[in-house]
């Protein structure tokens, strides 16, 4: 059977308002209602089979990896709930048509409502635990939307958020519980779960799973101490309350208890957790309801109380109690929905829900009053109404308890007390609203609502009466089927009669009636008593708690992310240190077996130079120019070290990079403070020094350990194939442009991107140029010393020649595109230094951006050229040629690649430096005379 | 061309980026936009083809320069890398479309830099060589530096200083780690390293371990692992929207690298070096998750909240990765797809919301009404539901996968509560965010600036992934399962890489 | 390599090293900046020169073909050393660095600084 | 013999560089420090050429040439910085 | 026509020659391949950089120039030993001095060469040129007789340069 | 010799780390430069030290490991690009924020308000 159609129908219905355009409100309501109506009809067609004890199923695989199936299952319990959801849903649709005002977006309301309906149907039809949870959470989300429908009201927003938070938390617990249960039985199918109750209860994780499951159920059905969200959800439009908070959402929790009853119940733990929670909730809700002045508040607490009652019944571990629970589910849904609707009508027509103002409405709306009174009587458990029947069964079952041993009598006594309060608040509802004098200061003069607004109430009240008077005819088969599902088919003997004789439950009922009357009569005393207690508004407490948590979170985050880079870097390095140092503790000898080189004077001198200059850089760091000089020395010594240890390419590269870095740093230093004060506290210095020393020590140790151990590397391959495979003698270069040319392609891309990024940074930069150096001396007047200019310009051709030389020889001897590019760049920068930007600007027009792009493009196309020969990217080609007179020479694709590198490097270096230089040019004359104020230098505004 | 498929996701954006810098494209924004979108679509097609091939054939290797592995650099397109490549281009498309609605003209070189960023990310996913991984890290980092400052402004500069410095320190550590590993193993090819690692004597093992753990710090930095994540909230919340959205993939590169390196080289088969990361990664990942949740609750604006949700998702992801099991890895993969696209969409959404709310921007205070409350509201709900891991959107599948992967393990009692409570924190934070942003109005008139439809399209494009991930959850999880199995079956992969050639 | 050649190379190498050292001693020892400025000339001229000649001879003999590229370095050094000295002197003058007490024509320094004629 | 002479020369140049660093750290004025650095460049060239002679490899020539070219650029830039602040204006 | 061709291909023939020779020196080779390549570069590089230089007076008497170079080299070597002794001696015995040298050369290139020569010969450093290019300021490590020094420089170097550049 | 070399690497690292932990962008740039020197030397040494071993075929009998050299070359170039970017970013930060502190504010005025706005982005 295509059970999926049942939840699908309202889902489609939810989409109707999207397409309804400007059709009338009634048309909209009607077209929306068609979908659940169709589902209802479809369901009724199937109902007989279910009532006969069949279980209908539908399943397709959805996400097997998590065990999620699209699996539906219709049994008696499901049928009962489906009927409640669909019938009351339809009534609410009708009711809402009249309840919502013209200005309100009814389409949106219906969409949310039908989405919610889908979710509820999904829950009650699920045959897969994950799918059940999916719909479960969907009810939280859609109810959030419904409760906050009047989003302009702060109450609505807060109430909705609170409901979402509580039910969301429960939902997460439920997920954990369902996963555990699924794990216990090895399957997420509900069928399997229900068939394996014994297995579950024997599992050591059963208590955990049970608690998690109950957390889900109790939060949803507003059980103490999670009840507090429900009264605040009353900020929702009344149709929502009538639907969600009587028949559906809160009942989802109850449904969950009933659904898992066969699998989870029957243990002492179940009894204690479920029935005690139910009992407390029952009493607390009933007691508190009496003191509510808000009509809907009273109904909300009454709902809490009745949910407690059902929970208590389900907790009692007796089969009859389960039947009573199921019965009360039906009854509560009918009378509570009608009461909410009546309350909504009163609110709608009188403009108030405050029972202190609402008085004597009997005169104004007798029809509504009559309906409400019948429903309220049912709530109070007055005979001939459905509430009486289930309450009677409840009282009977409370007597049948023995788990509390000698204290078992407590339960019936407390149940009776609860019943008394229930009578009292029902009385208050009736008397306080419809009688009790005249209305006080109502915004509107109350009158009867539109005809069709009452129809849903009438239908529900009629049901109350019908069930109350003819229980056997009206609900027996449904109750049987549903109870059978709860009890896994083991239905107890019971009879739904109005009169069971004069027995203890009857006495309890009478006691409750009398007690209720007494309580209501003496309500003023009670109100005074109640008023002595400080009133805790759950919303305020909850909001306060959330605020408090948020504040604490802010404090934690502020304390942790204090915005100090120094801390972040410290932590990074500290953990890096721990990561590195930990394993070294297992290193028994730092020196390995590899023979070491002999120490000599040169190396020692170099080490001294390096150490001194590095330490000097640190010491002078606050006098920046000097630090820059000692940094240069360090760089120079590093280059020499590379030369010494037979890495000429490295020496060349390090040297050129070092020089160009220093030039760059000087360019930047001009705009930065030349000196800084001592800022770090001694503690911080000690801390940083310790960390630095430790990291240095660890890195040095690792380096030493590595160098003194033999290495079997892949490098021999490069040495043997460099000439034959790569066509070059300089193995390092062949690695760069051939074996690992891809790295180099990435590397020049990095360089190019950096240049672009720097250009972005420069564009739109506003800098203040110092008019003199840090001693306050005005700058020298000699902008371009003649000798420097002249010599520089004559050196340029030579430098270019050297670049070409370095570029061309790279493949066979130290050199290559990168170094050549840097030499060219330095030579051009030299011209800028000697002549200034303006002078050059008119003489050279190179588009450095295009140079970068062209360089990378050349390198990339050289790589892609191999595709033409059906070889992988970057496959190199080289050959030897012979020309008469000139002799042998070699051509290699690597040369093109290297040329690309060269162009990129030149383009990048020049894009950076030339533009950085331009920053100051335009404004410079402004303070040429020496003491002008600091003038802003603005580059052109960055735009595309 | 089919045999060159593995390199196309790198070369296409590279060439595109370069051509966008040259005439005739460099002078015309409309042309740049057209080319960029076209290239992105081409990348999607390429990635889909790659996905298909890896699905059918397992891993593809591509020996650059035709040098045999392990001597040359190889690209390895296995299922994971193919999947992540596709993810990158999908996210890229969303971010790019959004940028084309106007953000790209707030500064120079947006489109070329965007292309280079894609190139870097794809390269990092596809390379089978550890030093080449470093190079691609740098490509994507430098592109991200330049993109981070796109649009200008103090906040961006301030964020960029932190981001750049921290990452430069990270790059230095990366090189220390590489030096250590090369100094012990004598090779750079990841599969070859894995093979050599098993042969190490006790005298070398501690060194390899130090190198491996240092790499964990480096990747953890990218993956925003506690205590290395500090660059993230500020960077992500100050970057311009499409950039922030694109950045959503960057953290995944870090996570991927941990997965790749610590499963292949230091995986179950590495003898004494097996699973060296787990003792650190597991607690740190959970702490990241916790701090991310705390940060989410403390967030004053939607961007900050999204940044913190990114932390949460990284915590979840790394928790899964730390488990070093195929099912957990599969969960991580699925979760990655989900969280990347949703986070990206949230960043875009935050920007759109901020633009419509005047001075209040995306902060959680009352503001003028929005112009497009419905379009944005629906998008927000979708994004929020997905981000909290609530059904029926993709977050829940990812979360359930992860919970199932930890089920029965000793860690369950630790991981489950943290993961679930973090979900609650996200619910609270996002519901607070949504109700403040959409429902608390002042009387001011809506901002006059119109919202280009393209922006909304971009957001919905990314968000569409979430329901689709659920609807097609079956085949997708099947693929992620296969991908994870492939990764953990290191022997087979090593074989592939050793073999060389394409 | 014949003994004579080796001897010549040795002599040149030692001479070069010596003058490099002398130049540096000068930089360290002289009493004011302007006198220090003279010292590196030793290293730049005879110091570098003899080393480069030594290198030319050594490689020419070893590889049996003329190795003259060292001359280029000489060329570079010769061209740049005076410019460097000039620039450094400018800096010192600009920053009004004091010369040693017994310097003659000290009064000129302010004129030089401003690039004015002596009168 | 040559080896000995080379070792002595290398030693002398090394000591010369130590002296340079000493002067650089001593100052007292920036010009003195730059002078020291400049001298150090010269000595580095000498050292590199001596390495070349010592190792018998002609591979070091370019390094010396580069020091000559780039050292000059560096010194010029440093001087310009002290004179004008802005080295490229 | 020929002149225009020369100007096009060899804007500065001495530079081209220098580059050509330098190329061969760099490569330590006079192989045909390098001759061709060197020639190409000797043509191309000056053309590329032509715009990056102000026109300079050209050397008119190359033979004299060679003589000048040799003379300076000789002086440098001689002065090196002299100055080495001065430097190693006690500092107090030195008589440093600033000297203003009146100039007859005013073209930048010859002037620069003169200043360079003075600086290259140990013991003297060209410190500055006056703005009017009439004075060259020199610092000398040890001054015995100011007039003699001026005469020495003017006679030995400045006069020679005037001849070489015919200015 | 290896010991001295390792000592230098360690010392450079320590100096670099210390400067990276300072509060001004310029110091950090210096620190990162020193750190990258250390990294380069470290990476280079991972191929072990060799004298007379330039990896140019025909120039010597036994060669040093060329691979780390190539890696260092790449690292140098990338390091240069990164440093350059950081240097200019430091300038930009000074220009935009008015000081050269890495946090964009001088920490003597630490107000919670600023921190919050910092997080707000
Ligand atoms: Na009343
Ligand atoms: Na001199």
PDB file of C-alpha atoms in Angstrom, chain B residues 357 360 365-369 439-446:
ATOM      1  CA  UNK B 357      19.820  46.056   6.862  1.00  0.00           C
ATOM      2  CA  UNK B 360      22.990  47.266  11.501  1.00  0.00           C
ATOM      3  CA  UNK B 365      20.205  43.969  16.570  1.00  0.00           C
ATOM      4  CA  UNK B 366      16.966  45.534  15.442  1.00  0.00           C
ATOM      5  CA  UNK B 367      17.198  47.144  12.060  1.00  0.00           C
ATOM      6  CA  UNK B 368      15.230  48.439   9.143  1.00  0.00           C
ATOM      7  CA  UNK B 369      13.127  45.966   7.241  1.00  0.00           C
ATOM      8  CA  UNK B 439      11.899  39.783  12.840  1.00  0.00           C
ATOM      9  CA  UNK B 440      13.209  42.661  14.863  1.00  0.00           C
ATOM     10  CA  UNK B 441      12.475  45.790  12.930  1.00  0.00           C
ATOM     11  CA  UNK B 442      12.932  49.441  13.491  1.00  0.00           C
ATOM     12  CA  UNK B 443      10.716  51.874  11.691  1.00  0.00           C
ATOM     13  CA  UNK B 444      13.310  52.945   9.118  1.00  0.00           C
ATOM     14  CA  UNK B 445      12.508  52.478   5.488  1.00  0.00           C
ATOM     15  CA  UNK B 446      14.174  49.602   3.664  1.00  0.00           C
TER      16      UNK B 446
END
